[in-house]
Short mmCIF file of C-alpha atoms in Angstrom, two decimals:
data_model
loop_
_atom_site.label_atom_id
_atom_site.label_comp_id
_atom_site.label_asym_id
_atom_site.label_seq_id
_atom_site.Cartn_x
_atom_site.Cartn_y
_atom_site.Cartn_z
CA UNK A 1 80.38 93.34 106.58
CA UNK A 2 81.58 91.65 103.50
CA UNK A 3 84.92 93.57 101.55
CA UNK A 4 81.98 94.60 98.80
CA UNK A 5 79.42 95.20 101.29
CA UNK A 6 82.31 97.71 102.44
CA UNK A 7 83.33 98.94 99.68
CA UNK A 8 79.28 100.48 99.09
CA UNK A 9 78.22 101.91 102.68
CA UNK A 10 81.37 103.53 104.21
CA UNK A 11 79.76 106.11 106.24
CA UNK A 12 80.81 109.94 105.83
CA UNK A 13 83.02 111.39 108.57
CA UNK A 14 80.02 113.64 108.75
CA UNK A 15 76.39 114.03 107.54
CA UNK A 16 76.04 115.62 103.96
CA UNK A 17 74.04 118.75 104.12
CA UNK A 18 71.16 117.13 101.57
CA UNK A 19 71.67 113.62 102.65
CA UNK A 20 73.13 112.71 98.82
CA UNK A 21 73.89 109.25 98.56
CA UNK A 22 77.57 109.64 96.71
CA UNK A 23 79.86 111.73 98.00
CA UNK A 24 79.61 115.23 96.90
CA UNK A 25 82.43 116.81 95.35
CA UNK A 26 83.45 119.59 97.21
CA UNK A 27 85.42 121.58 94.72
CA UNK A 28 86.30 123.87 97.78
CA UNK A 29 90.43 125.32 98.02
CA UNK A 30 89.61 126.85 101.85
CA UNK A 31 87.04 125.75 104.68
CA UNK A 32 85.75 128.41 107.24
CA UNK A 33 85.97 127.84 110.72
CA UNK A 34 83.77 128.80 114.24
CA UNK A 35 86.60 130.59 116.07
CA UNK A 36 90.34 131.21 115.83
CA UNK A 37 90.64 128.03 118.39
CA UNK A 38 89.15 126.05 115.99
CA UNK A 39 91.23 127.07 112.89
CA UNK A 40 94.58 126.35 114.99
CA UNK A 41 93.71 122.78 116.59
CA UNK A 42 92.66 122.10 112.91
CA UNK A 43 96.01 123.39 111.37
CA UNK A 44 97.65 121.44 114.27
CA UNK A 45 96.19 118.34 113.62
CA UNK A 46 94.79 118.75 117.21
CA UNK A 47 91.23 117.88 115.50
CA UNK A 48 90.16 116.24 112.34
CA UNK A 49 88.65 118.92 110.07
CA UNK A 50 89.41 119.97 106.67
CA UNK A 51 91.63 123.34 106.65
CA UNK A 52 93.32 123.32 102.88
CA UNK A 53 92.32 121.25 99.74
CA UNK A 54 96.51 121.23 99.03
CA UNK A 55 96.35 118.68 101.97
CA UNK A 56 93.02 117.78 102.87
CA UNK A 57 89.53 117.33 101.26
CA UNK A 58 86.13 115.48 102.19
CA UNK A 59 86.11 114.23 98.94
CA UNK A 60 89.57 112.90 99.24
CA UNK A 61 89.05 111.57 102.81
CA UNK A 62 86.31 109.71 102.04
CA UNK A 63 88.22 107.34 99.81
CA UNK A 64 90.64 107.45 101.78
CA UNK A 65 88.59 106.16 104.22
CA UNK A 66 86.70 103.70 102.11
CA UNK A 67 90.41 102.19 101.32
CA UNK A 68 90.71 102.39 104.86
CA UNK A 69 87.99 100.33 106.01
CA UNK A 70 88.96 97.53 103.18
CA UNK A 71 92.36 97.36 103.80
CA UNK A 72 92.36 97.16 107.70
CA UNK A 73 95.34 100.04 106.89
CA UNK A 74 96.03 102.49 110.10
CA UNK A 75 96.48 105.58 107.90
CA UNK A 76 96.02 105.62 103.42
CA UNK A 77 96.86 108.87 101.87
CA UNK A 78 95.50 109.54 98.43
CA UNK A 79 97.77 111.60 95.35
CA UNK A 80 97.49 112.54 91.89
CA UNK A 81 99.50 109.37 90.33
CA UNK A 82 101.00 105.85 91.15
CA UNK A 83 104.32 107.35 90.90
CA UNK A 84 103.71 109.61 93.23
CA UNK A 85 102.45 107.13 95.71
CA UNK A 86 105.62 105.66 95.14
CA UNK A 87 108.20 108.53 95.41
CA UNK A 88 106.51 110.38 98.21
CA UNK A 89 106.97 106.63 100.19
CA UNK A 90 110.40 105.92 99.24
CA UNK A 91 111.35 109.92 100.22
CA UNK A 92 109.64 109.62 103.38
CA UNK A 93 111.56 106.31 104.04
CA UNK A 94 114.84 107.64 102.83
CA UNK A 95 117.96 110.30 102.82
CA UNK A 96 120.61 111.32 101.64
CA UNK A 97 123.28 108.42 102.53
CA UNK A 98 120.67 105.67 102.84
CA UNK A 99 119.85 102.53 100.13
CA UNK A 100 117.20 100.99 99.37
CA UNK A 101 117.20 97.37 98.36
CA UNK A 102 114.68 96.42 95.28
CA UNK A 103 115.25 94.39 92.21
CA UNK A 104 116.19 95.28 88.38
CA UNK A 105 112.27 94.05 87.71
CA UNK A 106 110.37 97.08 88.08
CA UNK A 107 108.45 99.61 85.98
CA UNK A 108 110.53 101.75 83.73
CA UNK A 109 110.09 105.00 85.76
CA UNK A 110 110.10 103.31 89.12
CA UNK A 111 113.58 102.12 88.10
CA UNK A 112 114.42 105.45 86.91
CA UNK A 113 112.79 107.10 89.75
CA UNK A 114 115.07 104.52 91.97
CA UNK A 115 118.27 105.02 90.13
CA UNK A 116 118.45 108.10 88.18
CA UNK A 117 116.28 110.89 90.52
CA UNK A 118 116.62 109.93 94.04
CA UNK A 119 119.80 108.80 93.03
CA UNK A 120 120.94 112.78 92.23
CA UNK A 121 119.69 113.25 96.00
CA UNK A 122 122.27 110.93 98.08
CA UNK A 123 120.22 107.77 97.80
CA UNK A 124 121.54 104.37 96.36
CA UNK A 125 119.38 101.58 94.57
CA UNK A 126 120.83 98.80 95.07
CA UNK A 127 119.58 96.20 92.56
CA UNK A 128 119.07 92.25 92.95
CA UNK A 129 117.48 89.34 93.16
CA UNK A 130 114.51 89.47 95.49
CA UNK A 131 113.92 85.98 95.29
CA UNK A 132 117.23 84.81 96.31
CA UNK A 133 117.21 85.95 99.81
CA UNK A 134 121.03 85.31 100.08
CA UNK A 135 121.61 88.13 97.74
CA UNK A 136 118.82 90.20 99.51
CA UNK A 137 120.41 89.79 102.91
CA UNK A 138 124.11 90.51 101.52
CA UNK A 139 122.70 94.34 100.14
CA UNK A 140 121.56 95.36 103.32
CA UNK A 141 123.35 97.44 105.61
CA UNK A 142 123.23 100.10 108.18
CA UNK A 143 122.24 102.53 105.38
CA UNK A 144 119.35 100.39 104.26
CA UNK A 145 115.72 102.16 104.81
CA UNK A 146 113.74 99.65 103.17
CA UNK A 147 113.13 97.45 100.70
CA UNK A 148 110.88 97.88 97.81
CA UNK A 149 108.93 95.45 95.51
CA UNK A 150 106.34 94.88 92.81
CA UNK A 151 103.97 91.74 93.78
CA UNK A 152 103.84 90.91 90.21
CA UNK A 153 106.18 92.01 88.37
CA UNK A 154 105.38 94.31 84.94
CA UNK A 155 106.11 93.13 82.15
CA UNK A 156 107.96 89.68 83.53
CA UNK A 157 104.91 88.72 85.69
CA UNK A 158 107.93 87.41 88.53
CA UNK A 159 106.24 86.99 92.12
CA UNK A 160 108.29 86.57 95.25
CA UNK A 161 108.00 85.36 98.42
CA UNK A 162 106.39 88.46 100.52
CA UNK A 163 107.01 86.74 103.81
CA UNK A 164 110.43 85.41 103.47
CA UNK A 165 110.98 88.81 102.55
CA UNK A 166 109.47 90.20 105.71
CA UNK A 167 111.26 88.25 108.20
CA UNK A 168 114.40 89.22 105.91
CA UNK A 169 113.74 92.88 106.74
CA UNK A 170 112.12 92.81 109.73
CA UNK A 171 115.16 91.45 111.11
CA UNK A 172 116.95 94.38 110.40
CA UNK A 173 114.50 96.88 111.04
CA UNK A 174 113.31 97.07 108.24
CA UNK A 175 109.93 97.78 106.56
CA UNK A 176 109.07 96.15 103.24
CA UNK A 177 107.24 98.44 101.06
CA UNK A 178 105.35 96.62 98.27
CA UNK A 179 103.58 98.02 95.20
CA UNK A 180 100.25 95.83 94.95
CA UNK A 181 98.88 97.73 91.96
CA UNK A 182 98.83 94.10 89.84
CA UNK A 183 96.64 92.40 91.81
CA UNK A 184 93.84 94.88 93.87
CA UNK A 185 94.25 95.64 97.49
CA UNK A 186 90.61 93.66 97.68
CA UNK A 187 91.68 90.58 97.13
CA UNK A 188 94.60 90.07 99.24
CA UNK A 189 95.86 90.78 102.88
CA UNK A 190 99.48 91.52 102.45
CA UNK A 191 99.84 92.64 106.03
CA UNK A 192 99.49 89.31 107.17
CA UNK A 193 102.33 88.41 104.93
CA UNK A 194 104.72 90.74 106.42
CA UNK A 195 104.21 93.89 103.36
CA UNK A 196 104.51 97.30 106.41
CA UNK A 197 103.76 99.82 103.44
CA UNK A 198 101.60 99.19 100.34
CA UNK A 199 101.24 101.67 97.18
CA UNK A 200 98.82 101.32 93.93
CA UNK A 201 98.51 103.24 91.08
CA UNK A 202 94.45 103.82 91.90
CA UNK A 203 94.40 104.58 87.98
CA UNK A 204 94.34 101.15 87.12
CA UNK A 205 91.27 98.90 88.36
CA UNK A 206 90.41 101.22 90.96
CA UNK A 207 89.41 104.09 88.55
CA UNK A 208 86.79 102.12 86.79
CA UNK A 209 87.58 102.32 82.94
CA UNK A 210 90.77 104.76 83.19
CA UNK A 211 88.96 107.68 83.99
CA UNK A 212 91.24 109.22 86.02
CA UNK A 213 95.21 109.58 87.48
CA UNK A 214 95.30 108.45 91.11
CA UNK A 215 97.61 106.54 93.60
CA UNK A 216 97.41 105.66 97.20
CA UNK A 217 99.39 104.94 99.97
CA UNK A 218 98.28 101.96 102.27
CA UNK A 219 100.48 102.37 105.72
CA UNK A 220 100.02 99.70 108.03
CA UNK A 221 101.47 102.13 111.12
CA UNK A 222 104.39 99.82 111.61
CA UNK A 223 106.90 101.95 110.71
CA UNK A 224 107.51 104.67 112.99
CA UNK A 225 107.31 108.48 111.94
CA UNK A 226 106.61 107.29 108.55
CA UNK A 227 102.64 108.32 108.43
CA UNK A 228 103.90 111.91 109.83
CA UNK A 229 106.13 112.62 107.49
CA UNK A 230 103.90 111.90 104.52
CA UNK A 231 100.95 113.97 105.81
CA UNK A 232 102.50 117.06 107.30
CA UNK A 233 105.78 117.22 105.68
CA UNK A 234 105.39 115.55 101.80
CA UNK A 235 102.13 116.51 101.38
CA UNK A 236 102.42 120.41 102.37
CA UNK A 237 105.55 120.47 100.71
CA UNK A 238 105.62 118.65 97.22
CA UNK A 239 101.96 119.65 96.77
CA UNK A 240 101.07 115.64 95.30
CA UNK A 241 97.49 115.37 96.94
CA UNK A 242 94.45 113.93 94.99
CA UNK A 243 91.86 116.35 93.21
CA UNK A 244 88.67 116.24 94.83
CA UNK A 245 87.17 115.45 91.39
CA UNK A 246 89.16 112.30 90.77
CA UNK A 247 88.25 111.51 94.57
CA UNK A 248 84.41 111.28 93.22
CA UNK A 249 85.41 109.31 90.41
CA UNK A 250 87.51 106.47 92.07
CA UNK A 251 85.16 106.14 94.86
CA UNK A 252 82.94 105.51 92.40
CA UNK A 253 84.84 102.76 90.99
CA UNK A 254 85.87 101.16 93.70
CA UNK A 255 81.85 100.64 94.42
CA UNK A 256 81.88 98.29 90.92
CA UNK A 257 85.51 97.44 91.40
CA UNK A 258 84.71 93.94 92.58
CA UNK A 259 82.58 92.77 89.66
CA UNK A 260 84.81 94.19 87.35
CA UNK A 261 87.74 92.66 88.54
CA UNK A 262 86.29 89.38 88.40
CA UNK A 263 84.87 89.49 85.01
CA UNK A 264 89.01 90.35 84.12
CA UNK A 265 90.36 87.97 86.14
CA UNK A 266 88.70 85.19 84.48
CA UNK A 267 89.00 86.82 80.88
CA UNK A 268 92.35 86.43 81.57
CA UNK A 269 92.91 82.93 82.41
CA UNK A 270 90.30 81.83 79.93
CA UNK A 271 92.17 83.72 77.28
CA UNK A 272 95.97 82.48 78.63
CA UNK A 273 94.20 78.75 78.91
CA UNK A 274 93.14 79.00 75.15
CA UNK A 275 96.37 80.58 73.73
CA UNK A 276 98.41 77.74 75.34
CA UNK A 277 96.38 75.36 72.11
CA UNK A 278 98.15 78.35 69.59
CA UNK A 279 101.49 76.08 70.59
CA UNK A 280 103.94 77.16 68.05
CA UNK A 281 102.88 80.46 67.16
CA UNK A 282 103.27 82.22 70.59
CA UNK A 283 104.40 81.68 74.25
CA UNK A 284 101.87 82.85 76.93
CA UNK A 285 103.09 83.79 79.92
CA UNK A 286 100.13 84.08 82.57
CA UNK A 287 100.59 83.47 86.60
CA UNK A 288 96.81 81.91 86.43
CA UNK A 289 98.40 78.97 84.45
CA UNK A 290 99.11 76.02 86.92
CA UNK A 291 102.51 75.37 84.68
CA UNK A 292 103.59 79.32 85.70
CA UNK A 293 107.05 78.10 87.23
CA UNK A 294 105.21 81.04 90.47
CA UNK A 295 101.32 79.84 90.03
CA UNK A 296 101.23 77.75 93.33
CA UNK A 297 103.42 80.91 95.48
CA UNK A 298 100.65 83.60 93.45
CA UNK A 299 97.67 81.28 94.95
CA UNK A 300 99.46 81.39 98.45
CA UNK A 301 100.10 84.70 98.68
CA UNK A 302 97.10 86.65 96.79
CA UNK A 303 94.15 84.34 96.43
CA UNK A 304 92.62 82.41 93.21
CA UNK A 305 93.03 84.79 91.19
CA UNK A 306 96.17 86.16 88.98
CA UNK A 307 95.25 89.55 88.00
CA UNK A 308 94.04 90.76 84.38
CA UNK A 309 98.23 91.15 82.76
CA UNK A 310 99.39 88.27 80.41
CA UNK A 311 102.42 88.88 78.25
CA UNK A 312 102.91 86.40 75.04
CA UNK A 313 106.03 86.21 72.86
CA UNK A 314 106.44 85.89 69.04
CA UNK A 315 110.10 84.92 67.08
CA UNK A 316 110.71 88.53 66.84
CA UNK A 317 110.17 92.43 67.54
CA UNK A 318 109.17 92.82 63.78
CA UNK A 319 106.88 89.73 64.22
CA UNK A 320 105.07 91.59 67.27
CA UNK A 321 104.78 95.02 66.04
CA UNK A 322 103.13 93.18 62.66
CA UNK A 323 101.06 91.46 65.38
CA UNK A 324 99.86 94.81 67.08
CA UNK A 325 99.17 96.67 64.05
CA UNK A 326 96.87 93.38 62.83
CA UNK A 327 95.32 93.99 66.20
CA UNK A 328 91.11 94.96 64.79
CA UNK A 329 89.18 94.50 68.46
CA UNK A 330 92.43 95.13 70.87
CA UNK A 331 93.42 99.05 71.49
CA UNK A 332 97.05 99.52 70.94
CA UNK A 333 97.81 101.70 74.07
CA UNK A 334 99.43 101.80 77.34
CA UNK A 335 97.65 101.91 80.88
CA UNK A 336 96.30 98.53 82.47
CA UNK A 337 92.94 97.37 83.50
CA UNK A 338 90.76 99.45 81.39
CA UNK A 339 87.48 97.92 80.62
CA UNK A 340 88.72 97.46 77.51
CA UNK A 341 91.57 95.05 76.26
CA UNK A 342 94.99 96.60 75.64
CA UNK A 343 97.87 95.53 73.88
CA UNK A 344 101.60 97.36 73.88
CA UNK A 345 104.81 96.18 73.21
CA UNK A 346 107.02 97.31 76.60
CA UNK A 347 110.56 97.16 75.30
CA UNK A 348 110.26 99.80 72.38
CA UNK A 349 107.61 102.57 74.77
CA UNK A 350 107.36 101.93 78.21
CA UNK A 351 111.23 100.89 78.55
CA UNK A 352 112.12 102.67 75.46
CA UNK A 353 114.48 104.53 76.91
CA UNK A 354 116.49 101.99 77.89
CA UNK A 355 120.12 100.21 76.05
CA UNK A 356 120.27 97.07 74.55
CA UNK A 357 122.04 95.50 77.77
CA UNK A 358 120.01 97.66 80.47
CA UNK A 359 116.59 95.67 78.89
CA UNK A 360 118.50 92.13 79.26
CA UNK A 361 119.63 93.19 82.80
CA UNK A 362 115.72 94.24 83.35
CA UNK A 363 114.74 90.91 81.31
CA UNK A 364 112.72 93.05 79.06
CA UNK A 365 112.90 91.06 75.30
CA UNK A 366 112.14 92.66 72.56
CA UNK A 367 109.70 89.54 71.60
CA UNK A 368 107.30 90.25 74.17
CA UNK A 369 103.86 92.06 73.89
CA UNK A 370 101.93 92.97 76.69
CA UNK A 371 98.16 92.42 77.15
CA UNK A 372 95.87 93.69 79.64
CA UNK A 373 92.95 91.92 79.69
CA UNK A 374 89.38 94.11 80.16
CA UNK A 375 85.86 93.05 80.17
CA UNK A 376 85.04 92.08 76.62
CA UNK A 377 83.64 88.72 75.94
CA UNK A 378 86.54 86.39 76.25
CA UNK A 379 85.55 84.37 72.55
CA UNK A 380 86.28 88.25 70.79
CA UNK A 381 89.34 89.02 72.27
CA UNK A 382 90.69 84.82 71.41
CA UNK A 383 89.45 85.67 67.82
CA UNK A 384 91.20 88.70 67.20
CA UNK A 385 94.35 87.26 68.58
CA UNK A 386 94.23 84.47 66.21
CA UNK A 387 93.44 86.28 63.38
CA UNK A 388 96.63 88.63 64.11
CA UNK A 389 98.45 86.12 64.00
CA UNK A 390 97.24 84.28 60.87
#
C-alpha cells in the first residue's frame, strides 16, 4: 500500500470489542489479566499486552504503530511533547562524561536542554558547524555518544548533508540522531540517508490544527540497547508517555496529514515565490526557492517539497514588531503548522532568553520574523502581508 493508503487502514493489534472504525480511546490506568502467568510475562515484556497506561496503552500503540508502518522504523515510542522526544533520546544515548556533537542552530530549549540541563548532569554539548565536516570530525572523541541535528533548521532554515554526516559518525560508532519535525516523517526516508534515530514534535503537522502536545521517537534498531533503555528504563522512570486521549487525536490527524501538508507546502512556496516581487521591502528566506544557497541538497535529501516555515527580514526589530502588530488575517503566536498561518518574531520570545552575542553565535537577528504557513488561500495571506507592510 501507498504511505496514505497506510496511514488510513493500519490494522489494530487486536479486534475492537464493537468493531469501531477509529480507535477507541481507552481512558484505562490498569488492564486485568487471565492468570498470574499472564500478568508476569506481560510485566516482563515476555508478551505484548498492555499492563500500565504510565507505559503502555492501545490507544498509544496504535499510533505508534501507524508511525510504524509509515516509517519502516523497528521500534517508535510516543510522549507528551517534542522535547521530550528529544531529551528522553539524548539521555538514553548519553552519561555522565560523554558529549554530544550538534550545532549552535537549534531550537531555543533544545540548546538549553543541550547546554544548560544535561549539562548540570556530566554531559558536554559541544557546538559547531555541522556542515563543515572537518570541524564535525575534530569534536568527536571517545566520549562522543552521538550526534544530534535539526533537518531544517528553526528559525535559519540551514539544511545539511544527512549522509556525509552518517558516514562521519558511523565511522566512529556513532548514531546520528536527527529531529525531522520540519519536514514530516511522510515525505522522506532518512534511514536511507544514514539518520539511526529520528524525533518530531507530533504537535506540529501531525496533530492536525494544534490540537494537542505530542512527540515521537522513530528508532531505526541500529543502535544497540538504545530501544531498551527508552521503553523499560525512561519510560517507567521519568513518567513522559503519551495520553491516550492525544493518542486518538493525532491518529486522527495523521489520517488527513497528507492533504494537509500539501495544501502548506505549496502555500508556502507560492507565498515565498510572490514575496521575492516585494524586492526592497523584505528578504524571504524559503528552502522551496531554487536561489536558497541549500534548495538543490533540500530536493536531494527530502523530496519536492520544503516544508510550510519561511522566515522574511525587514531593516529592523522595530520595523518587524510594527509589521506583526499590522498583521489583520495572520495570528501572532508561536507553534508551527497549524491550519492557520502564524507569524512570531523568534529573537525577542522563543530565544528571548538569550544575550546579544549568544543570538549572533545562534544567527538569530533581531530583523527576522517567522512565518508558518497553514491552509488559507494563498492570495489572503500575500494580501495581508503587503498591506503590513504598506
Amino acid at each position: 500500500m501507498k504511505r496514505q493508503t497506510q496511514a488510513i487502514h493500519t490494522k489494530y493489534a487486536r479486534r475492537d470489542a464493537y468493531d469501531a472504525l477509529s480507535m477507541p480511546v481507552y481512558n484505562a490506568v490498569a488492564f486485568e489479566f487471565d492468570d498470574a502467568k499472564v500478568m508476569a510475562d506481560a510485566f516482563t515484556n515476555r508478551i505484548d499486552a498492555p499492563d500500565y497506561s504510565r507505559v503502555e496503552n492501545p490507544t498509544v500503540t496504535y499510533l505508534e504503530q501507524k508511525v510504524k508502518t509509515l516509517t519502516g522504523a523497528a521500534n517508535v515510542t510516543a510522549l507528551n511533547s517534542g522535547m521530550a522526544a528529544i531529551s528522553n533520546t539524548l539521555m538514553a544515548l548519553s552519561g555522565a562524561g560523554k558529549n554530544i556533537v550538534t550545532s549552535r542552530h537549534l531550537f531555543g530549549n533544545t540548546l538549553g536542554l543541550l547546554t544548560n540541563t544535561l549539562g548540570r548532569f556530566g554531559v558536554e554539548a559541544r557546538l559547531c558547524d555541522l556542515t563543515n565536516l572537518d570541524e564535525v570530525s575534530n569534536n568527536i572523541d571517545e566520549n562522543t555518544c552521538c550526534i544530534f541535528l535539526e533537518i531544517m533548521t528553526n528559525p535559519q532554515l540551514e539544511v545539511a548533508d544527512l549522509s556525509m554526516l552518517a558516514q562521519t559518525a558511523h565511522s566512529k560508532g556513532l548514531p546520528l540522531v536527527a529531529d525531522s519535525t520540519i519536514i514530516p516523517f511522510t515525505e522522506t526516508r532518512l534511514h536511507a540517508l544514514g539518520v539511526d534515530i529520528e524525533v518530531v514534535s507530533s504537535t506540529k503537522y501531525l496533530s492536525g490544527g494544534a490540537t494537542s502536545l505530542g512527540g515521537l521517537i522513530i528508532d531505526y534498531g541500529t543502535t544497540a540497547g538504545f530501544n531498551d533503555r527508552v521503553k523499560f528504563e525512561l519510560l517507567f522512570n521519568l513518567g513522559a508517555y503519551m495520553t491516550p486521549q492525544v493518542a486518538y487525536m493525532q491518529t486522527l490527524g495523521l489520517e488527513t496529514l497528507n492533504a494537509r501538508y500539501r495544501v502548506q507546502a505549496t502555500n508556502a512556496l507560492q507565498l515565498a515565490t510572490r514575496l521575492q516581487t516585494l524586492s526592497g521591502q523584505l528578504t524571504v528566506n524559503y528552502v522551496g526557492l531554487e536561489d536558497n544557497p541549500y534548495h538543490q541538497l533540500a530536493v536531494r535529501q527530502f523530496g519536492p517539497t520544503a516544508g510550510a516555515m519561511m522566515t522574511i527580514d525587514l531593516p529592523s526589530q522595530e520595523a518587524c514588531f510594527e509589521f506583526i502588530n499590522r498583521l489583520r488575517l495572520i495570528r501572532r503566536a508561536t507553534n508551527l503548522f497549524d491550519n492557520k498561518t502564524l507569524a512570531i518574531h523568534p529573537a525577542s520570545t522563543i530565544f528571548g532568553n538569550f544575550n546579544e552575542s549568544e543570538l549572533q553565535a545562534m544567527d538569530v537577528k533581531t530583523t527576522t520574523i517567522r512565518l508558518s504557513i497553514g491552509l488559507e488561500d494563498v492570495d489572503d495571506l500575500f494580501d495581508d502581508i503587503r498591506q503590513a507592510l504598506e
